[in-house]
PDB file of C-alpha atoms and ligand atoms in Angstrom:
ATOM      1  CA  MET A   1     102.813 137.666  99.035  1.00  0.00           C
ATOM      2  CA  ASN A   2     100.622 138.246 102.116  1.00  0.00           C
ATOM      3  CA  ILE A   3     102.237 138.156 105.545  1.00  0.00           C
ATOM      4  CA  ILE A   4     101.382 138.667 109.200  1.00  0.00           C
ATOM      5  CA  LEU A   5     103.739 140.480 111.566  1.00  0.00           C
ATOM      6  CA  LEU A   6     103.101 138.910 114.948  1.00  0.00           C
ATOM      7  CA  GLY A   7     104.564 140.062 118.232  1.00  0.00           C
ATOM      8  CA  PRO A   8     103.921 141.844 121.520  1.00  0.00           C
ATOM      9  CA  PRO A   9     103.279 145.601 121.721  1.00  0.00           C
ATOM     10  CA  GLY A  10     106.566 147.364 121.053  1.00  0.00           C
ATOM     11  CA  ALA A  11     108.061 144.477 119.063  1.00  0.00           C
ATOM     12  CA  GLY A  12     108.520 146.840 116.125  1.00  0.00           C
ATOM     13  CA  LYS A  13     105.773 145.565 113.854  1.00  0.00           C
ATOM     14  CA  GLY A  14     104.800 149.015 112.611  1.00  0.00           C
ATOM     15  CA  THR A  15     108.400 150.075 111.983  1.00  0.00           C
ATOM     16  CA  GLN A  16     109.160 146.952 109.973  1.00  0.00           C
ATOM     17  CA  ALA A  17     105.847 147.150 108.114  1.00  0.00           C
ATOM     18  CA  ARG A  18     106.774 150.643 106.931  1.00  0.00           C
ATOM     19  CA  LYS A  19     110.089 149.352 105.589  1.00  0.00           C
ATOM     20  CA  LEU A  20     108.327 146.570 103.692  1.00  0.00           C
ATOM     21  CA  VAL A  21     105.881 149.075 102.232  1.00  0.00           C
ATOM     22  CA  ASP A  22     108.762 151.235 100.982  1.00  0.00           C
ATOM     23  CA  GLY A  23     110.967 148.383  99.785  1.00  0.00           C
ATOM     24  CA  ARG A  24     108.456 145.957  98.324  1.00  0.00           C
ATOM     25  CA  ASN A  25     105.398 147.936  97.451  1.00  0.00           C
ATOM     26  CA  MET A  26     103.314 146.015  99.954  1.00  0.00           C
ATOM     27  CA  ILE A  27     100.178 147.401 101.607  1.00  0.00           C
ATOM     28  CA  GLN A  28     100.234 147.786 105.407  1.00  0.00           C
ATOM     29  CA  LEU A  29      96.990 146.940 107.179  1.00  0.00           C
ATOM     30  CA  SER A  30      97.335 148.046 110.793  1.00  0.00           C
ATOM     31  CA  THR A  31      94.137 147.634 112.794  1.00  0.00           C
ATOM     32  CA  GLY A  32      95.672 149.869 115.490  1.00  0.00           C
ATOM     33  CA  ASP A  33      96.121 152.681 112.937  1.00  0.00           C
ATOM     34  CA  MET A  34      92.618 152.127 111.555  1.00  0.00           C
ATOM     35  CA  LEU A  35      91.120 152.334 115.044  1.00  0.00           C
ATOM     36  CA  ARG A  36      93.116 155.489 115.839  1.00  0.00           C
ATOM     37  CA  ASP A  37      91.900 157.022 112.547  1.00  0.00           C
ATOM     38  CA  ALA A  38      88.311 156.182 113.502  1.00  0.00           C
ATOM     39  CA  ARG A  39      88.867 157.917 116.825  1.00  0.00           C
ATOM     40  CA  SER A  40      90.373 161.073 115.422  1.00  0.00           C
ATOM     41  CA  SER A  41      87.683 161.400 112.762  1.00  0.00           C
ATOM     42  CA  GLY A  42      85.118 160.975 115.547  1.00  0.00           C
ATOM     43  CA  THR A  43      83.046 158.140 114.060  1.00  0.00           C
ATOM     44  CA  ALA A  44      80.560 156.319 116.319  1.00  0.00           C
ATOM     45  CA  MET A  45      82.814 153.264 116.259  1.00  0.00           C
ATOM     46  CA  GLY A  46      85.831 155.412 117.132  1.00  0.00           C
ATOM     47  CA  GLN A  47      84.058 156.811 120.172  1.00  0.00           C
ATOM     48  CA  LYS A  48      83.023 153.337 121.242  1.00  0.00           C
ATOM     49  CA  VAL A  49      86.574 151.946 121.226  1.00  0.00           C
ATOM     50  CA  ALA A  50      88.453 154.929 122.689  1.00  0.00           C
ATOM     51  CA  ALA A  51      88.305 153.969 126.372  1.00  0.00           C
ATOM     52  CA  ILE A  52      89.034 150.304 125.625  1.00  0.00           C
ATOM     53  CA  MET A  53      92.166 151.210 123.651  1.00  0.00           C
ATOM     54  CA  ASP A  54      93.447 153.661 126.237  1.00  0.00           C
ATOM     55  CA  ALA A  55      93.091 150.988 128.912  1.00  0.00           C
ATOM     56  CA  GLY A  56      95.114 148.591 126.749  1.00  0.00           C
ATOM     57  CA  GLU A  57      92.347 146.043 126.246  1.00  0.00           C
ATOM     58  CA  LEU A  58      91.356 144.440 122.955  1.00  0.00           C
ATOM     59  CA  VAL A  59      88.370 145.797 121.056  1.00  0.00           C
ATOM     60  CA  THR A  60      85.811 143.233 119.877  1.00  0.00           C
ATOM     61  CA  ASP A  61      86.673 140.742 117.145  1.00  0.00           C
ATOM     62  CA  GLU A  62      83.622 141.896 115.220  1.00  0.00           C
ATOM     63  CA  ILE A  63      84.909 145.456 114.877  1.00  0.00           C
ATOM     64  CA  VAL A  64      88.441 144.618 113.728  1.00  0.00           C
ATOM     65  CA  ILE A  65      87.324 141.821 111.408  1.00  0.00           C
ATOM     66  CA  GLY A  66      84.937 144.312 109.788  1.00  0.00           C
ATOM     67  CA  LEU A  67      87.791 146.787 109.294  1.00  0.00           C
ATOM     68  CA  ILE A  68      90.009 144.178 107.634  1.00  0.00           C
ATOM     69  CA  GLU A  69      87.201 142.899 105.412  1.00  0.00           C
ATOM     70  CA  GLU A  70      86.654 146.393 104.044  1.00  0.00           C
ATOM     71  CA  LYS A  71      90.318 146.874 103.165  1.00  0.00           C
ATOM     72  CA  LEU A  72      90.671 143.563 101.360  1.00  0.00           C
ATOM     73  CA  GLU A  73      88.030 144.663  98.882  1.00  0.00           C
ATOM     74  CA  GLY A  74      90.622 146.974  97.352  1.00  0.00           C
ATOM     75  CA  ASP A  75      93.718 146.479  95.212  1.00  0.00           C
ATOM     76  CA  HIS A  76      96.160 143.727  96.228  1.00  0.00           C
ATOM     77  CA  GLY A  77      99.292 145.485  94.916  1.00  0.00           C
ATOM     78  CA  GLY A  78     102.463 143.866  96.181  1.00  0.00           C
ATOM     79  CA  GLY A  79     100.555 141.949  98.866  1.00  0.00           C
ATOM     80  CA  PHE A  80      99.282 142.729 102.335  1.00  0.00           C
ATOM     81  CA  ILE A  81     101.138 143.071 105.624  1.00  0.00           C
ATOM     82  CA  PHE A  82      98.803 142.359 108.509  1.00  0.00           C
ATOM     83  CA  ASP A  83     100.139 144.416 111.419  1.00  0.00           C
ATOM     84  CA  GLY A  84      98.401 143.974 114.770  1.00  0.00           C
ATOM     85  CA  PHE A  85      95.851 141.612 113.267  1.00  0.00           C
ATOM     86  CA  PRO A  86      94.922 138.872 113.982  1.00  0.00           C
ATOM     87  CA  ARG A  87      95.171 139.141 117.778  1.00  0.00           C
ATOM     88  CA  THR A  88      92.849 136.291 118.763  1.00  0.00           C
ATOM     89  CA  LEU A  89      92.209 132.776 117.449  1.00  0.00           C
ATOM     90  CA  GLU A  90      88.769 133.931 116.292  1.00  0.00           C
ATOM     91  CA  GLN A  91      90.373 136.705 114.256  1.00  0.00           C
ATOM     92  CA  ALA A  92      92.858 134.209 112.785  1.00  0.00           C
ATOM     93  CA  ASP A  93      90.031 131.936 111.642  1.00  0.00           C
ATOM     94  CA  ALA A  94      88.174 134.905 110.186  1.00  0.00           C
ATOM     95  CA  LEU A  95      91.283 135.997 108.283  1.00  0.00           C
ATOM     96  CA  ASN A  96      91.579 132.530 106.716  1.00  0.00           C
ATOM     97  CA  ASP A  97      87.988 132.770 105.517  1.00  0.00           C
ATOM     98  CA  ILE A  98      88.398 136.295 104.166  1.00  0.00           C
ATOM     99  CA  LEU A  99      91.598 135.424 102.297  1.00  0.00           C
ATOM    100  CA  ALA A 100      90.043 132.252 100.868  1.00  0.00           C
ATOM    101  CA  LYS A 101      87.128 134.326  99.580  1.00  0.00           C
ATOM    102  CA  HIS A 102      89.632 136.430  97.638  1.00  0.00           C
ATOM    103  CA  ASP A 103      91.574 133.380  96.401  1.00  0.00           C
ATOM    104  CA  ALA A 104      94.502 134.579  98.484  1.00  0.00           C
ATOM    105  CA  SER A 105      96.573 132.975 101.229  1.00  0.00           C
ATOM    106  CA  LEU A 106      99.305 133.704 103.744  1.00  0.00           C
ATOM    107  CA  SER A 107     102.886 133.068 102.723  1.00  0.00           C
ATOM    108  CA  HIS A 108     104.533 133.730 106.105  1.00  0.00           C
ATOM    109  CA  VAL A 109     103.651 134.566 109.667  1.00  0.00           C
ATOM    110  CA  VAL A 110     106.664 136.409 111.039  1.00  0.00           C
ATOM    111  CA  ALA A 111     106.941 136.180 114.832  1.00  0.00           C
ATOM    112  CA  MET A 112     109.112 139.047 116.085  1.00  0.00           C
ATOM    113  CA  GLU A 113     110.847 138.071 119.299  1.00  0.00           C
ATOM    114  CA  VAL A 114     111.706 140.750 121.861  1.00  0.00           C
ATOM    115  CA  ASN A 115     112.062 140.410 125.629  1.00  0.00           C
ATOM    116  CA  ASP A 116     109.631 142.188 127.971  1.00  0.00           C
ATOM    117  CA  LYS A 117     112.211 144.559 129.413  1.00  0.00           C
ATOM    118  CA  ALA A 118     113.007 145.954 125.975  1.00  0.00           C
ATOM    119  CA  LEU A 119     109.293 146.322 125.206  1.00  0.00           C
ATOM    120  CA  VAL A 120     108.696 148.515 128.230  1.00  0.00           C
ATOM    121  CA  GLN A 121     111.746 150.645 127.419  1.00  0.00           C
ATOM    122  CA  ARG A 122     110.709 151.056 123.790  1.00  0.00           C
ATOM    123  CA  ILE A 123     107.102 151.927 124.443  1.00  0.00           C
ATOM    124  CA  THR A 124     107.478 154.343 127.318  1.00  0.00           C
ATOM    125  CA  ALA A 125     110.137 156.220 125.275  1.00  0.00           C
ATOM    126  CA  ARG A 126     108.148 156.238 122.034  1.00  0.00           C
ATOM    127  CA  SER A 127     106.762 159.163 120.052  1.00  0.00           C
ATOM    128  CA  THR A 128     105.708 159.507 116.420  1.00  0.00           C
ATOM    129  CA  CYS A 129     105.504 162.225 113.786  1.00  0.00           C
ATOM    130  CA  GLY A 130     101.883 163.350 113.605  1.00  0.00           C
ATOM    131  CA  ASN A 131     102.279 164.015 109.887  1.00  0.00           C
ATOM    132  CA  CYS A 132     104.032 160.948 108.433  1.00  0.00           C
ATOM    133  CA  GLY A 133     104.079 158.406 111.264  1.00  0.00           C
ATOM    134  CA  GLU A 134     107.893 158.180 111.560  1.00  0.00           C
ATOM    135  CA  VAL A 135     108.658 156.536 114.913  1.00  0.00           C
ATOM    136  CA  TYR A 136     111.100 158.080 117.417  1.00  0.00           C
ATOM    137  CA  ASN A 137     112.568 156.841 120.688  1.00  0.00           C
ATOM    138  CA  ASP A 138     113.844 159.204 123.414  1.00  0.00           C
ATOM    139  CA  ILE A 139     116.931 157.046 123.903  1.00  0.00           C
ATOM    140  CA  THR A 140     117.758 155.268 120.636  1.00  0.00           C
ATOM    141  CA  LYS A 141     116.322 157.673 118.045  1.00  0.00           C
ATOM    142  CA  PRO A 142     115.526 161.052 119.591  1.00  0.00           C
ATOM    143  CA  ILE A 143     113.580 163.789 117.828  1.00  0.00           C
ATOM    144  CA  PRO A 144     116.223 166.040 116.160  1.00  0.00           C
ATOM    145  CA  ALA A 145     117.328 169.158 118.057  1.00  0.00           C
ATOM    146  CA  ASP A 146     115.653 171.421 115.452  1.00  0.00           C
ATOM    147  CA  GLU A 147     112.399 169.531 116.191  1.00  0.00           C
ATOM    148  CA  LYS A 148     111.857 168.675 112.535  1.00  0.00           C
ATOM    149  CA  CYS A 149     110.906 165.152 111.433  1.00  0.00           C
ATOM    150  CA  VAL A 150     113.790 163.408 109.615  1.00  0.00           C
ATOM    151  CA  ASN A 151     111.356 161.983 107.096  1.00  0.00           C
ATOM    152  CA  CYS A 152     108.916 164.801 106.290  1.00  0.00           C
ATOM    153  CA  GLY A 153     110.184 167.915 108.091  1.00  0.00           C
ATOM    154  CA  GLY A 154     106.982 168.146 110.130  1.00  0.00           C
ATOM    155  CA  SER A 155     107.152 169.408 113.686  1.00  0.00           C
ATOM    156  CA  ASP A 156     104.024 167.907 115.265  1.00  0.00           C
ATOM    157  CA  PHE A 157     105.100 164.964 117.451  1.00  0.00           C
ATOM    158  CA  LYS A 158     102.665 162.778 119.355  1.00  0.00           C
ATOM    159  CA  ARG A 159     102.712 160.254 122.160  1.00  0.00           C
ATOM    160  CA  ARG A 160     100.039 157.578 122.174  1.00  0.00           C
ATOM    161  CA  ALA A 161      97.562 157.726 125.055  1.00  0.00           C
ATOM    162  CA  ASP A 162      98.125 154.002 125.683  1.00  0.00           C
ATOM    163  CA  ASP A 163     101.926 154.261 125.777  1.00  0.00           C
ATOM    164  CA  ASN A 164     102.087 154.523 129.569  1.00  0.00           C
ATOM    165  CA  GLU A 165     103.195 151.895 132.063  1.00  0.00           C
ATOM    166  CA  GLU A 166      99.769 150.979 133.367  1.00  0.00           C
ATOM    167  CA  SER A 167      98.052 150.384 130.053  1.00  0.00           C
ATOM    168  CA  LEU A 168     101.198 148.704 128.778  1.00  0.00           C
ATOM    169  CA  ARG A 169     100.885 146.137 131.573  1.00  0.00           C
ATOM    170  CA  THR A 170      97.345 145.399 130.368  1.00  0.00           C
ATOM    171  CA  ARG A 171      98.471 145.263 126.727  1.00  0.00           C
ATOM    172  CA  LEU A 172     101.185 142.742 127.589  1.00  0.00           C
ATOM    173  CA  MET A 173      98.717 140.609 129.566  1.00  0.00           C
ATOM    174  CA  GLU A 174      96.231 140.713 126.672  1.00  0.00           C
ATOM    175  CA  TYR A 175      99.059 139.687 124.358  1.00  0.00           C
ATOM    176  CA  TYR A 176     100.136 136.691 126.424  1.00  0.00           C
ATOM    177  CA  LYS A 177      96.583 135.525 127.120  1.00  0.00           C
ATOM    178  CA  LYS A 178      94.922 136.047 123.764  1.00  0.00           C
ATOM    179  CA  THR A 179      97.502 136.650 121.022  1.00  0.00           C
ATOM    180  CA  SER A 180     100.499 134.474 121.865  1.00  0.00           C
ATOM    181  CA  PRO A 181      98.429 131.271 121.273  1.00  0.00           C
ATOM    182  CA  LEU A 182      98.574 132.271 117.596  1.00  0.00           C
ATOM    183  CA  ILE A 183     102.252 131.307 117.611  1.00  0.00           C
ATOM    184  CA  GLY A 184     101.274 127.680 118.226  1.00  0.00           C
ATOM    185  CA  TYR A 185      98.376 127.957 115.790  1.00  0.00           C
ATOM    186  CA  TYR A 186     100.526 129.122 112.871  1.00  0.00           C
ATOM    187  CA  HIS A 187     103.348 126.790 113.822  1.00  0.00           C
ATOM    188  CA  ALA A 188     100.910 123.895 113.525  1.00  0.00           C
ATOM    189  CA  LYS A 189      99.863 125.163 110.100  1.00  0.00           C
ATOM    190  CA  GLY A 190     103.522 125.280 109.017  1.00  0.00           C
ATOM    191  CA  GLN A 191     103.452 129.033 108.381  1.00  0.00           C
ATOM    192  CA  LEU A 192     105.424 130.369 111.345  1.00  0.00           C
ATOM    193  CA  VAL A 193     108.908 131.861 111.059  1.00  0.00           C
ATOM    194  CA  ARG A 194     110.720 133.409 114.019  1.00  0.00           C
ATOM    195  CA  VAL A 195     112.861 136.519 113.653  1.00  0.00           C
ATOM    196  CA  PRO A 196     114.890 138.249 116.381  1.00  0.00           C
ATOM    197  CA  GLY A 197     113.310 141.650 117.000  1.00  0.00           C
ATOM    198  CA  LEU A 198     116.067 143.067 119.189  1.00  0.00           C
ATOM    199  CA  GLY A 199     118.827 145.146 117.665  1.00  0.00           C
ATOM    200  CA  GLU A 200     119.105 147.790 114.944  1.00  0.00           C
ATOM    201  CA  ILE A 201     116.048 148.406 112.761  1.00  0.00           C
ATOM    202  CA  ASP A 202     118.003 147.519 109.606  1.00  0.00           C
ATOM    203  CA  ASP A 203     119.317 144.284 111.114  1.00  0.00           C
ATOM    204  CA  VAL A 204     115.800 143.213 112.051  1.00  0.00           C
ATOM    205  CA  ALA A 205     114.679 144.157 108.519  1.00  0.00           C
ATOM    206  CA  ALA A 206     117.466 142.003 107.077  1.00  0.00           C
ATOM    207  CA  GLY A 207     116.296 139.067 109.229  1.00  0.00           C
ATOM    208  CA  ILE A 208     112.775 139.479 107.894  1.00  0.00           C
ATOM    209  CA  ALA A 209     114.019 139.801 104.292  1.00  0.00           C
ATOM    210  CA  ASP A 210     115.927 136.515 104.697  1.00  0.00           C
ATOM    211  CA  VAL A 211     112.835 134.594 105.678  1.00  0.00           C
ATOM    212  CA  LEU A 212     110.635 136.214 103.022  1.00  0.00           C
ATOM    213  CA  ASP A 213     113.113 135.544 100.232  1.00  0.00           C
ATOM    214  CA  GLY A 214     114.558 132.287 101.533  1.00  0.00           C
TER     215      GLY A 214
HETATM  216  P1  ADP B   1     100.517 147.825 119.897  1.00  0.00           P
HETATM  217  O1  ADP B   1     100.824 146.629 119.044  1.00  0.00           O
HETATM  218  O2  ADP B   1     101.648 148.769 119.998  1.00  0.00           O
HETATM  219  O3  ADP B   1      99.938 147.482 121.250  1.00  0.00           O
HETATM  220  P2  ADP B   1      98.368 148.746 118.074  1.00  0.00           P
HETATM  221  O4  ADP B   1      98.526 150.086 117.490  1.00  0.00           O
HETATM  222  O5  ADP B   1      98.473 147.569 117.165  1.00  0.00           O
HETATM  223  O6  ADP B   1      99.389 148.701 119.266  1.00  0.00           O
HETATM  224  O7  ADP B   1      96.937 148.640 118.827  1.00  0.00           O
HETATM  225  C1  ADP B   1      96.515 149.588 119.753  1.00  0.00           C
HETATM  226  C2  ADP B   1      95.201 149.140 120.413  1.00  0.00           C
HETATM  227  O8  ADP B   1      94.178 149.003 119.406  1.00  0.00           O
HETATM  228  C3  ADP B   1      95.238 147.791 121.105  1.00  0.00           C
HETATM  229  O9  ADP B   1      95.735 147.863 122.418  1.00  0.00           O
HETATM  230  C4  ADP B   1      93.749 147.406 121.052  1.00  0.00           C
HETATM  231  O10 ADP B   1      92.995 148.131 122.005  1.00  0.00           O
HETATM  232  C5  ADP B   1      93.333 147.889 119.687  1.00  0.00           C
HETATM  233  N1  ADP B   1      93.538 146.858 118.628  1.00  0.00           N
HETATM  234  C6  ADP B   1      94.370 146.959 117.565  1.00  0.00           C
HETATM  235  N2  ADP B   1      94.300 145.853 116.799  1.00  0.00           N
HETATM  236  C7  ADP B   1      93.400 145.024 117.402  1.00  0.00           C
HETATM  237  C8  ADP B   1      92.891 143.729 117.112  1.00  0.00           C
HETATM  238  N3  ADP B   1      93.302 143.038 116.032  1.00  0.00           N
HETATM  239  N4  ADP B   1      91.970 143.193 117.958  1.00  0.00           N
HETATM  240  C9  ADP B   1      91.539 143.861 119.025  1.00  0.00           C
HETATM  241  N5  ADP B   1      91.988 145.084 119.376  1.00  0.00           N
HETATM  242  C10 ADP B   1      92.901 145.675 118.575  1.00  0.00           C
HETATM  243 ZN1   ZN B   2     107.262 163.086 109.630  1.00  0.00          ZN
END
């Protein structure tokens, strides 16, 4: 089963992807994570995309399509979760071609619905464990008082350079202009399911489980 998690920045795609990885042995393919890895390992591509990402703009289709193509060469396991990809109609068409080449297809495109006010609150309050990627929120899920990660015990917490109000405004605009048309695209293909993204993490996960199993 291969699925896309679709939604604006802060919708909770990464959080839900991690739950699906744990619960269903799926493989998470996050282009955002791949690009951040390229940056921190200092590759030429990483250096090229750094300023674009920090500003909240999209990197070129060519770069992210290349990243996804590489990953699909590997083992399919319990299926892929595309997280943060595709983000443009061109990327969506490319994904169809890549999947077809591997005799694979999409079973669901899960649109996670969250209002803009909640997105801003979630993102400006967000930090993650630098070791395991566990996501924290200053208000709803603060870092424990002993400053040890609940998942791995690590104590190196990070805030993303693009999790500030200005670049978030750009990220939201990029989403509405370039990514939200994918909702109509996948609806027309009969693959779209809508899931409420507001509320407790486990409730959202239950909503996603219903559509995947239903
Ligand atoms: P979020 O969904 O929280 O905005 P991501 O971690 O998915 O964040 O992406 C961070 C940044 O990486 C984006 O703002 C963009 O610059 C770049 N990026 C990630 N995925 C893509 C993609 N599919 N196409 C273009 N740019 C991307
Ligand atoms: Zn951790």
